Amino acid sequence: MGNNAVAENQKLTSEAPQQPRVSRRPQDYQQISLYKDVNPLDWEDWHWQLKNRIRSKDDLAQVIKLTPEEEAGIKKASGRLSMAITPYWATLIDPEDPNCPFRRQAVPVVSEFIVGPHEMVDPCAEDRDSPALHLVHRYPDRVLLLATEACAMYCRHCTRRRLVGEHVENNSPGRFDAAIEYIKSNRKIRDVLISGGDPFILEDEEIESLLEKLRSISHIEFLRIGTRVPVTLPHRVTEKLANTLKKYAPIWVSIHFNHPKEITKRCKIACDMLADNGIPLGSQSVLLKGVNDRPYIMKRLVHELLQIRVRPYYIYQCDPVRGTQHFRTPVAVGINIIEKLRGHTSGYAVPTYVIDGPGGGGKIPVGPNYVLSQAKGKYVLRNYKGKIYTYLE
Ligand SMILES: *Cc1c(COP(=O)(O)O)cnc(C)c1O
Ligand code: SF4
């Protein structure tokens, strides 16, 4: 850590209500007994990482000390959204701390099997707004294409847990034909967001074939990919992948980041590879209780994102999806985070806090109110410090 980083850490620590624990986990995988004999070339190979994901309680117990809630959760979480943790992510988990952000996001707990009030299977009504297989069309000029249902790691807060997980999936080359036809025949669509699951879990050839088909549609101006791979399996971001994306530019990539500790040296290498190939990067975070619901943690996250050339884009209120009550915060927590960012730090570091309107309303921004009153030709405003200003039209 450089002196600046140390000073910044101390500043953040002093703002924090509690002293954050320093992770005891060594970053070097060879210091973990389960991985001590792994060849460095294998460790770097994303297929090796995928094949060797931790999927059982016994394997995980070799890496971290499990709590009874986790042991019971892992046992119940079979089938959809079962546990899968990349060896890379496993090395980041604090073996002793049950509140470690890496652990909370990856290890099932029994609370996931409690259905909280107002929780739904498909809160954003994506299935209802699907005009073709794998496609969601909600906004007039853009669509969401769900390219796969698999991910490198399964997040315990996943909003698409009704779909996402390891199961037999149709991976025939023609599976997107209906979606492509729909996009082709709808000239209002100018933007396709490819998400899933995680599109970067597909092989290079599959990604290229999909991009090629979408790019050949003349009214498509803008492509973007939503992924968590740079965070959960950065080894997947190879020069070959970055070059493929570059070939079909402009493609923007939105990366799901939730905690500043996720920005490791390895993650930075992956993001650099994309940015160096001219791919604009944005972040999307889910507000998660006990993970990133304190302003000082979000502030550190957005600052570190700018340093790796990722522009903070959205903070999502955790959708009312079944089994996520233990992650959900009051809306006021999110609004307060934006209040503590806007004006207090670089505008580029401030994401938009949104609630995806239950029942299919789309993303609705919620944030601090800066307009105190509005009458004919006169706006009474407050600034980030609470000082009042009148603007006359
Ligand atoms: C989030 C989302 C989009 C993209 O929304 P932007 O605000 O443009 O990023 C498009 N379609 C669906 C269904 C979505 O959920
Ligand atoms: S990477 Fe995204 S789609 Fe996959 S489990 Fe996590 S939140 Fe769900």
Tab-separated table of C-alpha atoms and ligand atoms in Angstrom:
chain	number	residue	atom	x	y	z
A	1	MET	CA	0.000	0.000	0.000
A	2	GLY	CA	1.335	3.455	-0.894
A	3	ASN	CA	1.323	6.286	1.621
A	4	ASN	CA	-1.743	7.795	-0.012
A	5	ALA	CA	-3.659	4.565	0.306
A	6	VAL	CA	-2.665	4.261	3.954
A	7	ALA	CA	-3.743	7.823	4.695
A	8	GLU	CA	-7.006	7.254	2.848
A	9	ASN	CA	-7.624	4.056	4.777
A	10	GLN	CA	-7.011	5.801	8.079
A	11	LYS	CA	-9.364	8.605	7.123
A	12	LEU	CA	-12.065	6.138	6.182
A	13	THR	CA	-11.507	4.110	9.303
A	14	SER	CA	-11.951	7.165	11.482
A	15	GLU	CA	-15.242	7.937	9.734
A	16	ALA	CA	-16.391	4.383	10.260
A	17	PRO	CA	-18.595	3.618	13.242
A	18	GLN	CA	-16.665	0.404	13.811
A	19	GLN	CA	-13.074	-0.454	13.136
A	20	PRO	CA	-13.184	-2.704	10.042
A	21	ARG	CA	-11.357	-5.953	10.585
A	22	VAL	CA	-8.208	-6.448	8.621
A	23	SER	CA	-8.587	-9.585	6.537
A	24	ARG	CA	-6.338	-12.382	7.710
A	25	ARG	CA	-6.564	-14.127	4.402
A	26	PRO	CA	-3.282	-14.236	2.493
A	27	GLN	CA	-3.692	-13.094	-1.104
A	28	ASP	CA	-1.310	-15.747	-2.371
A	29	TYR	CA	-3.219	-18.930	-3.165
A	30	GLN	CA	-0.161	-21.086	-2.601
A	31	GLN	CA	-0.409	-20.331	1.106
A	32	ILE	CA	-3.794	-22.096	1.250
A	33	SER	CA	-3.355	-25.823	1.791
A	34	LEU	CA	-6.096	-26.840	-0.681
A	35	TYR	CA	-4.313	-24.959	-3.493
A	36	LYS	CA	-0.660	-25.200	-2.505
A	37	ASP	CA	0.224	-27.621	-5.309
A	38	VAL	CA	-1.705	-25.904	-8.091
A	39	ASN	CA	0.406	-25.039	-11.097
A	40	PRO	CA	0.425	-21.251	-11.705
A	41	LEU	CA	-0.572	-21.853	-15.330
A	42	ASP	CA	-3.645	-23.776	-14.175
A	43	TRP	CA	-4.489	-21.045	-11.679
A	44	GLU	CA	-4.438	-18.484	-14.496
A	45	ASP	CA	-6.601	-20.680	-16.757
A	46	TRP	CA	-10.246	-19.640	-16.507
A	47	HIS	CA	-11.471	-23.077	-17.519
A	48	TRP	CA	-9.443	-24.574	-14.653
A	49	GLN	CA	-10.953	-22.029	-12.266
A	50	LEU	CA	-14.458	-22.912	-13.437
A	51	LYS	CA	-13.881	-26.656	-13.234
A	52	ASN	CA	-12.472	-26.352	-9.735
A	53	ARG	CA	-15.173	-24.197	-8.205
A	54	ILE	CA	-16.081	-25.024	-4.632
A	55	ARG	CA	-19.474	-26.706	-4.667
A	56	SER	CA	-19.623	-28.702	-1.434
A	57	LYS	CA	-19.562	-28.024	2.269
A	58	ASP	CA	-16.582	-30.335	2.729
A	59	ASP	CA	-14.448	-28.508	0.161
A	60	LEU	CA	-15.384	-25.113	1.542
A	61	ALA	CA	-14.625	-26.255	5.087
A	62	GLN	CA	-11.024	-26.803	3.957
A	63	VAL	CA	-10.733	-23.100	3.168
A	64	ILE	CA	-12.842	-21.312	5.788
A	65	LYS	CA	-14.407	-22.043	9.170
A	66	LEU	CA	-18.148	-22.488	8.509
A	67	THR	CA	-20.920	-21.342	10.828
A	68	PRO	CA	-23.947	-23.593	11.532
A	69	GLU	CA	-26.140	-21.195	9.462
A	70	GLU	CA	-23.805	-21.640	6.515
A	71	GLU	CA	-23.597	-25.421	6.874
A	72	ALA	CA	-27.386	-25.672	6.856
A	73	GLY	CA	-27.656	-23.135	4.003
A	74	ILE	CA	-25.217	-24.997	1.747
A	75	LYS	CA	-27.151	-28.230	2.290
A	76	LYS	CA	-30.457	-26.609	1.323
A	77	ALA	CA	-29.128	-24.616	-1.639
A	78	SER	CA	-29.131	-27.430	-4.157
A	79	GLY	CA	-30.639	-27.022	-7.606
A	80	ARG	CA	-31.153	-23.439	-8.768
A	81	LEU	CA	-28.526	-20.998	-7.545
A	82	SER	CA	-26.562	-23.730	-5.816
A	83	MET	CA	-23.225	-22.734	-4.327
A	84	ALA	CA	-20.316	-22.267	-6.742
A	85	ILE	CA	-17.227	-20.352	-5.656
A	86	THR	CA	-14.196	-19.861	-7.876
A	87	PRO	CA	-10.877	-20.747	-6.233
A	88	TYR	CA	-9.871	-17.118	-6.892
A	89	TRP	CA	-12.838	-15.798	-4.881
A	90	ALA	CA	-12.257	-18.433	-2.168
A	91	THR	CA	-8.778	-17.041	-1.515
A	92	LEU	CA	-10.328	-13.651	-0.784
A	93	ILE	CA	-12.696	-14.906	1.926
A	94	ASP	CA	-11.643	-14.203	5.505
A	95	PRO	CA	-11.548	-17.714	7.003
A	96	GLU	CA	-12.579	-16.544	10.474
A	97	ASP	CA	-15.033	-13.688	9.895
A	98	PRO	CA	-18.678	-14.676	9.177
A	99	ASN	CA	-19.364	-11.059	8.123
A	100	CYS	CA	-16.629	-10.961	5.482
A	101	PRO	CA	-18.168	-9.403	2.331
A	102	PHE	CA	-16.765	-12.138	0.081
A	103	ARG	CA	-18.354	-14.744	2.301
A	104	ARG	CA	-21.763	-13.087	2.640
A	105	GLN	CA	-22.087	-12.803	-1.133
A	106	ALA	CA	-21.041	-16.370	-1.934
A	107	VAL	CA	-21.920	-18.776	0.880
A	108	PRO	CA	-25.608	-19.718	1.275
A	109	VAL	CA	-27.217	-19.278	4.691
A	110	VAL	CA	-30.553	-20.582	5.972
A	111	SER	CA	-32.130	-17.091	5.788
A	112	GLU	CA	-32.301	-17.568	2.011
A	113	PHE	CA	-35.082	-20.063	2.520
A	114	ILE	CA	-37.341	-17.652	4.365
A	115	VAL	CA	-39.771	-15.777	2.129
A	116	GLY	CA	-39.983	-12.204	3.426
A	117	PRO	CA	-42.966	-9.859	3.158
A	118	HIS	CA	-43.650	-8.534	-0.382
A	119	GLU	CA	-41.055	-10.876	-1.882
A	120	MET	CA	-41.686	-12.382	-5.320
A	121	VAL	CA	-40.165	-14.910	-7.701
A	122	ASP	CA	-39.864	-12.384	-10.543
A	123	PRO	CA	-40.288	-8.951	-8.918
A	124	CYS	CA	-39.463	-6.961	-12.060
A	125	ALA	CA	-41.945	-8.959	-14.182
A	126	GLU	CA	-39.272	-9.803	-16.745
A	127	ASP	CA	-40.995	-13.011	-17.809
A	128	ARG	CA	-44.198	-11.082	-18.551
A	129	ASP	CA	-42.334	-8.521	-20.701
A	130	SER	CA	-40.606	-11.151	-22.806
A	131	PRO	CA	-41.666	-10.983	-26.474
A	132	ALA	CA	-39.228	-13.725	-27.555
A	133	LEU	CA	-37.181	-16.416	-25.877
A	134	HIS	CA	-34.231	-14.902	-23.890
A	135	LEU	CA	-35.419	-11.337	-24.521
A	136	VAL	CA	-36.960	-8.698	-22.215
A	137	HIS	CA	-38.404	-5.589	-23.850
A	138	ARG	CA	-39.430	-2.934	-21.332
A	139	TYR	CA	-38.209	0.414	-22.627
A	140	PRO	CA	-39.043	1.792	-26.070
A	141	ASP	CA	-35.545	1.870	-27.564
A	142	ARG	CA	-33.628	-0.900	-25.857
A	143	VAL	CA	-33.824	-4.574	-24.954
A	144	LEU	CA	-32.250	-6.957	-22.491
A	145	LEU	CA	-30.921	-10.208	-23.961
A	146	LEU	CA	-30.341	-13.017	-21.460
A	147	ALA	CA	-27.472	-14.844	-23.131
A	148	THR	CA	-26.922	-17.601	-20.585
A	149	GLU	CA	-28.142	-18.727	-17.187
A	150	ALA	CA	-24.696	-19.665	-15.884
A	151	CYS	CA	-22.214	-17.484	-13.967
A	152	ALA	CA	-18.681	-17.908	-12.649
A	153	MET	CA	-19.945	-17.582	-9.094
A	154	TYR	CA	-23.524	-17.515	-7.832
A	155	CYS	CA	-24.309	-14.427	-5.782
A	156	ARG	CA	-26.599	-15.067	-2.862
A	157	HIS	CA	-28.499	-11.850	-3.594
A	158	CYS	CA	-29.116	-12.637	-7.282
A	159	THR	CA	-32.240	-11.000	-8.655
A	160	ARG	CA	-32.615	-13.615	-11.413
A	161	ARG	CA	-32.338	-16.566	-9.049
A	162	ARG	CA	-35.472	-17.971	-10.698
A	163	LEU	CA	-33.344	-18.645	-13.805
A	164	VAL	CA	-29.722	-18.548	-12.820
A	165	GLY	CA	-27.638	-21.544	-11.791
A	166	GLU	CA	-26.117	-24.761	-13.040
A	167	HIS	CA	-28.611	-26.787	-14.999
A	168	VAL	CA	-28.987	-28.222	-18.435
A	169	GLU	CA	-29.370	-25.251	-20.723
A	170	ASN	CA	-30.235	-25.143	-24.391
A	171	ASN	CA	-26.960	-24.095	-25.971
A	172	SER	CA	-27.825	-24.769	-29.582
A	173	PRO	CA	-26.447	-22.100	-31.933
A	174	GLY	CA	-30.012	-21.203	-32.993
A	175	ARG	CA	-31.309	-20.413	-29.545
A	176	PHE	CA	-31.230	-16.651	-30.086
A	177	ASP	CA	-32.895	-16.751	-33.506
A	178	ALA	CA	-36.292	-15.598	-32.239
A	179	ALA	CA	-34.704	-12.783	-30.202
A	180	ILE	CA	-32.588	-11.632	-33.160
A	181	GLU	CA	-35.610	-11.714	-35.453
A	182	TYR	CA	-37.604	-9.614	-32.973
A	183	ILE	CA	-34.809	-7.029	-32.753
A	184	LYS	CA	-34.444	-6.986	-36.549
A	185	SER	CA	-38.128	-6.350	-37.074
A	186	ASN	CA	-38.345	-3.588	-34.457
A	187	ARG	CA	-36.537	-0.552	-35.788
A	188	LYS	CA	-37.059	1.439	-32.612
A	189	ILE	CA	-34.525	-0.740	-30.812
A	190	ARG	CA	-31.128	0.938	-30.932
A	191	ASP	CA	-29.498	-0.536	-27.799
A	192	VAL	CA	-29.067	-4.189	-26.759
A	193	LEU	CA	-27.946	-5.045	-23.252
A	194	ILE	CA	-26.505	-8.564	-23.177
A	195	SER	CA	-26.739	-10.017	-19.709
A	196	GLY	CA	-27.766	-13.262	-18.040
A	197	GLY	CA	-26.387	-15.085	-16.020
A	198	ASP	CA	-22.976	-13.912	-17.161
A	199	PRO	CA	-22.311	-13.595	-20.911
A	200	PHE	CA	-18.537	-13.830	-20.355
A	201	ILE	CA	-19.019	-17.430	-19.224
A	202	LEU	CA	-19.689	-18.279	-22.867
A	203	GLU	CA	-16.772	-19.377	-25.033
A	204	ASP	CA	-15.085	-16.714	-27.203
A	205	GLU	CA	-16.659	-18.158	-30.374
A	206	GLU	CA	-20.166	-18.024	-28.919
A	207	ILE	CA	-19.701	-14.420	-27.808
A	208	GLU	CA	-18.340	-13.472	-31.211
A	209	SER	CA	-21.191	-15.169	-33.048
A	210	LEU	CA	-23.771	-13.295	-30.981
A	211	LEU	CA	-22.009	-9.936	-31.399
A	212	GLU	CA	-21.705	-10.505	-35.125
A	213	LYS	CA	-25.438	-11.158	-35.476
A	214	LEU	CA	-26.371	-8.094	-33.434
A	215	ARG	CA	-23.893	-5.799	-35.200
A	216	SER	CA	-25.255	-6.813	-38.583
A	217	ILE	CA	-28.608	-5.196	-37.666
A	218	SER	CA	-28.348	-1.689	-39.085
A	219	HIS	CA	-30.505	0.086	-36.480
A	220	ILE	CA	-28.456	-1.224	-33.543
A	221	GLU	CA	-26.211	1.645	-32.471
A	222	PHE	CA	-25.071	0.545	-29.080
A	223	LEU	CA	-24.220	-2.787	-27.463
A	224	ARG	CA	-23.443	-3.397	-23.853
A	225	ILE	CA	-22.603	-6.406	-21.752
A	226	GLY	CA	-23.458	-6.865	-18.082
A	227	THR	CA	-20.963	-9.105	-16.295
A	228	ARG	CA	-19.448	-9.959	-12.946
A	229	VAL	CA	-16.558	-11.950	-14.368
A	230	PRO	CA	-13.865	-9.260	-13.866
A	231	VAL	CA	-14.709	-9.514	-10.152
A	232	THR	CA	-15.361	-13.233	-9.641
A	233	LEU	CA	-13.100	-14.719	-12.333
A	234	PRO	CA	-10.819	-11.995	-13.740
A	235	HIS	CA	-8.722	-14.662	-15.512
A	236	ARG	CA	-11.565	-14.958	-18.036
A	237	VAL	CA	-10.757	-11.504	-19.402
A	238	THR	CA	-8.066	-12.478	-21.878
A	239	GLU	CA	-6.463	-10.443	-24.663
A	240	LYS	CA	-8.471	-12.554	-27.099
A	241	LEU	CA	-11.760	-11.612	-25.437
A	242	ALA	CA	-10.819	-7.932	-25.281
A	243	ASN	CA	-9.861	-7.999	-28.971
A	244	THR	CA	-13.155	-9.640	-29.915
A	245	LEU	CA	-15.106	-6.932	-28.090
A	246	LYS	CA	-12.992	-4.260	-29.735
A	247	LYS	CA	-13.836	-5.669	-33.151
A	248	TYR	CA	-17.556	-5.027	-32.573
A	249	ALA	CA	-17.148	-1.616	-30.918
A	250	PRO	CA	-18.836	0.384	-29.581
A	251	ILE	CA	-19.487	-2.098	-26.778
A	252	TRP	CA	-19.779	-0.825	-23.234
A	253	VAL	CA	-19.257	-3.188	-20.320
A	254	SER	CA	-21.116	-2.861	-17.005
A	255	ILE	CA	-19.433	-4.702	-14.165
A	256	HIS	CA	-21.196	-5.791	-10.982
A	257	PHE	CA	-18.965	-4.552	-8.120
A	258	ASN	CA	-20.223	-4.436	-4.531
A	259	HIS	CA	-17.281	-3.882	-2.213
A	260	PRO	CA	-13.947	-2.026	-2.456
A	261	LYS	CA	-12.028	-5.170	-1.474
A	262	GLU	CA	-13.213	-6.757	-4.736
A	263	ILE	CA	-10.820	-4.438	-6.561
A	264	THR	CA	-7.751	-6.635	-6.267
A	265	LYS	CA	-4.568	-6.449	-8.328
A	266	ARG	CA	-5.880	-9.297	-10.471
A	267	CYS	CA	-9.202	-7.558	-11.024
A	268	LYS	CA	-7.372	-4.398	-12.064
A	269	ILE	CA	-5.419	-6.343	-14.699
A	270	ALA	CA	-8.727	-7.527	-16.196
A	271	CYS	CA	-10.267	-4.047	-16.185
A	272	ASP	CA	-7.094	-2.532	-17.664
A	273	MET	CA	-7.201	-5.049	-20.487
A	274	LEU	CA	-10.723	-3.958	-21.378
A	275	ALA	CA	-10.079	-0.233	-20.940
A	276	ASP	CA	-6.811	-0.410	-22.915
A	277	ASN	CA	-8.816	-1.876	-25.808
A	278	GLY	CA	-11.097	1.134	-25.799
A	279	ILE	CA	-14.004	-0.503	-24.002
A	280	PRO	CA	-15.815	1.964	-21.723
A	281	LEU	CA	-16.502	0.478	-18.287
A	282	GLY	CA	-19.299	1.189	-15.823
A	283	SER	CA	-20.229	-0.358	-12.510
A	284	GLN	CA	-23.475	-1.604	-11.039
A	285	SER	CA	-23.754	-2.344	-7.330
A	286	VAL	CA	-26.508	-3.875	-5.266
A	287	LEU	CA	-27.048	-2.253	-1.895
A	288	LEU	CA	-26.559	-5.099	0.590
A	289	LYS	CA	-27.060	-4.978	4.329
A	290	GLY	CA	-23.820	-5.610	6.191
A	291	VAL	CA	-21.799	-5.655	2.952
A	292	ASN	CA	-21.822	-2.146	1.485
A	293	ASP	CA	-24.578	-0.233	3.302
A	294	ARG	CA	-22.272	2.267	4.986
A	295	PRO	CA	-21.432	5.519	3.201
A	296	TYR	CA	-17.684	5.180	3.887
A	297	ILE	CA	-17.597	1.769	2.187
A	298	MET	CA	-19.469	2.994	-0.894
A	299	LYS	CA	-17.238	6.051	-1.002
A	300	ARG	CA	-14.144	3.896	-0.981
A	301	LEU	CA	-15.673	1.669	-3.676
A	302	VAL	CA	-16.515	4.529	-6.063
A	303	HIS	CA	-13.104	6.154	-5.562
A	304	GLU	CA	-11.296	2.912	-6.285
A	305	LEU	CA	-13.499	2.306	-9.326
A	306	LEU	CA	-12.456	5.625	-10.864
A	307	GLN	CA	-8.830	4.639	-10.336
A	308	ILE	CA	-9.335	1.517	-12.457
A	309	ARG	CA	-11.248	3.534	-15.111
A	310	VAL	CA	-14.701	2.241	-14.160
A	311	ARG	CA	-17.420	4.899	-14.003
A	312	PRO	CA	-19.935	4.220	-11.175
A	313	TYR	CA	-23.302	3.842	-12.957
A	314	TYR	CA	-26.022	2.413	-10.732
A	315	ILE	CA	-26.620	1.423	-7.129
A	316	TYR	CA	-29.656	-0.853	-7.044
A	317	GLN	CA	-32.015	-1.200	-4.162
A	318	CYS	CA	-31.988	-4.975	-3.500
A	319	ASP	CA	-35.065	-6.232	-5.394
A	320	PRO	CA	-37.816	-7.931	-3.374
A	321	VAL	CA	-36.873	-11.331	-4.740
A	322	ARG	CA	-37.645	-14.387	-2.624
A	323	GLY	CA	-35.061	-15.191	0.019
A	324	THR	CA	-33.173	-11.882	0.098
A	325	GLN	CA	-34.781	-10.204	3.106
A	326	HIS	CA	-31.557	-10.520	5.121
A	327	PHE	CA	-29.791	-8.403	2.487
A	328	ARG	CA	-32.382	-5.643	2.093
A	329	THR	CA	-31.895	-2.205	3.686
A	330	PRO	CA	-34.441	0.593	4.087
A	331	VAL	CA	-34.542	2.941	1.072
A	332	ALA	CA	-33.331	5.767	3.346
A	333	VAL	CA	-29.962	3.981	3.594
A	334	GLY	CA	-29.426	4.313	-0.159
A	335	ILE	CA	-30.587	7.921	-0.241
A	336	ASN	CA	-28.201	8.757	2.588
A	337	ILE	CA	-25.307	7.185	0.674
A	338	ILE	CA	-25.987	9.469	-2.304
A	339	GLU	CA	-26.353	12.440	0.079
A	340	LYS	CA	-22.871	11.654	1.439
A	341	LEU	CA	-21.380	11.417	-2.070
A	342	ARG	CA	-22.967	14.179	-4.165
A	343	GLY	CA	-20.982	17.397	-3.818
A	344	HIS	CA	-18.634	15.838	-1.295
A	345	THR	CA	-16.684	14.042	-3.994
A	346	SER	CA	-16.065	14.012	-7.774
A	347	GLY	CA	-19.277	13.990	-9.773
A	348	TYR	CA	-17.881	11.101	-11.830
A	349	ALA	CA	-17.813	9.028	-8.649
A	350	VAL	CA	-21.524	9.433	-7.939
A	351	PRO	CA	-23.769	6.662	-9.279
A	352	THR	CA	-27.568	6.867	-9.574
A	353	TYR	CA	-29.481	5.031	-6.880
A	354	VAL	CA	-32.460	3.237	-8.456
A	355	ILE	CA	-35.380	1.064	-7.473
A	356	ASP	CA	-36.577	-1.312	-10.164
A	357	GLY	CA	-40.321	-0.674	-9.991
A	358	PRO	CA	-41.952	-3.890	-8.712
A	359	GLY	CA	-44.268	-5.307	-11.348
A	360	GLY	CA	-42.183	-4.019	-14.256
A	361	GLY	CA	-41.887	-0.248	-13.765
A	362	GLY	CA	-38.272	-0.119	-14.843
A	363	LYS	CA	-35.463	1.654	-13.016
A	364	ILE	CA	-36.691	4.629	-11.051
A	365	PRO	CA	-34.085	7.022	-9.625
A	366	VAL	CA	-34.437	7.892	-5.962
A	367	GLY	CA	-32.160	10.310	-4.224
A	368	PRO	CA	-31.887	13.300	-1.937
A	369	ASN	CA	-34.236	16.145	-2.707
A	370	TYR	CA	-32.440	19.356	-3.628
A	371	VAL	CA	-35.508	21.337	-4.746
A	372	LEU	CA	-37.087	22.751	-1.571
A	373	SER	CA	-39.858	24.663	-3.288
A	374	GLN	CA	-40.899	25.741	-6.724
A	375	ALA	CA	-43.194	28.599	-7.614
A	376	LYS	CA	-43.619	30.764	-10.727
A	377	GLY	CA	-40.144	31.582	-11.998
A	378	LYS	CA	-38.505	30.718	-8.700
A	379	TYR	CA	-36.726	27.647	-7.445
A	380	VAL	CA	-35.582	27.343	-3.843
A	381	LEU	CA	-32.695	24.900	-3.762
A	382	ARG	CA	-30.302	23.519	-1.228
A	383	ASN	CA	-26.730	22.515	-1.912
A	384	TYR	CA	-24.800	19.501	-0.588
A	385	LYS	CA	-23.919	21.437	2.598
A	386	GLY	CA	-27.569	22.301	3.267
A	387	LYS	CA	-27.178	25.991	2.326
A	388	ILE	CA	-30.223	27.514	0.654
A	389	TYR	CA	-30.127	29.265	-2.742
A	390	THR	CA	-32.818	30.889	-4.841
A	391	TYR	CA	-32.675	30.586	-8.609
A	392	LEU	CA	-34.793	33.028	-10.598
A	393	GLU	CA	-35.815	32.020	-14.098
B	1	LIG	C1	-31.824	-2.226	-16.732
B	1	LIG	C2	-32.555	-2.595	-17.918
B	1	LIG	C3	-32.269	-1.994	-19.149
B	1	LIG	C4	-31.200	-0.923	-19.300
B	1	LIG	O1	-31.561	0.220	-18.568
B	1	LIG	P1	-30.637	1.524	-18.582
B	1	LIG	O2	-31.251	2.423	-17.581
B	1	LIG	O3	-30.668	2.063	-19.976
B	1	LIG	O4	-29.257	1.090	-18.194
B	1	LIG	C5	-32.995	-2.387	-20.242
B	1	LIG	N1	-33.976	-3.306	-20.145
B	1	LIG	C6	-34.294	-3.890	-18.980
B	1	LIG	C7	-35.386	-4.870	-18.931
B	1	LIG	C8	-33.587	-3.563	-17.823
B	1	LIG	O5	-33.882	-4.155	-16.667
B	2	SF4	S1	-23.281	-12.662	-11.443
B	2	SF4	FE1	-25.256	-11.598	-11.668
B	2	SF4	S2	-26.617	-13.102	-12.624
B	2	SF4	FE2	-24.861	-14.224	-11.792
B	2	SF4	S3	-25.472	-14.864	-9.755
B	2	SF4	FE3	-24.393	-12.911	-9.523
B	2	SF4	S4	-26.039	-11.374	-9.578
B	2	SF4	FE4	-26.924	-13.276	-10.423
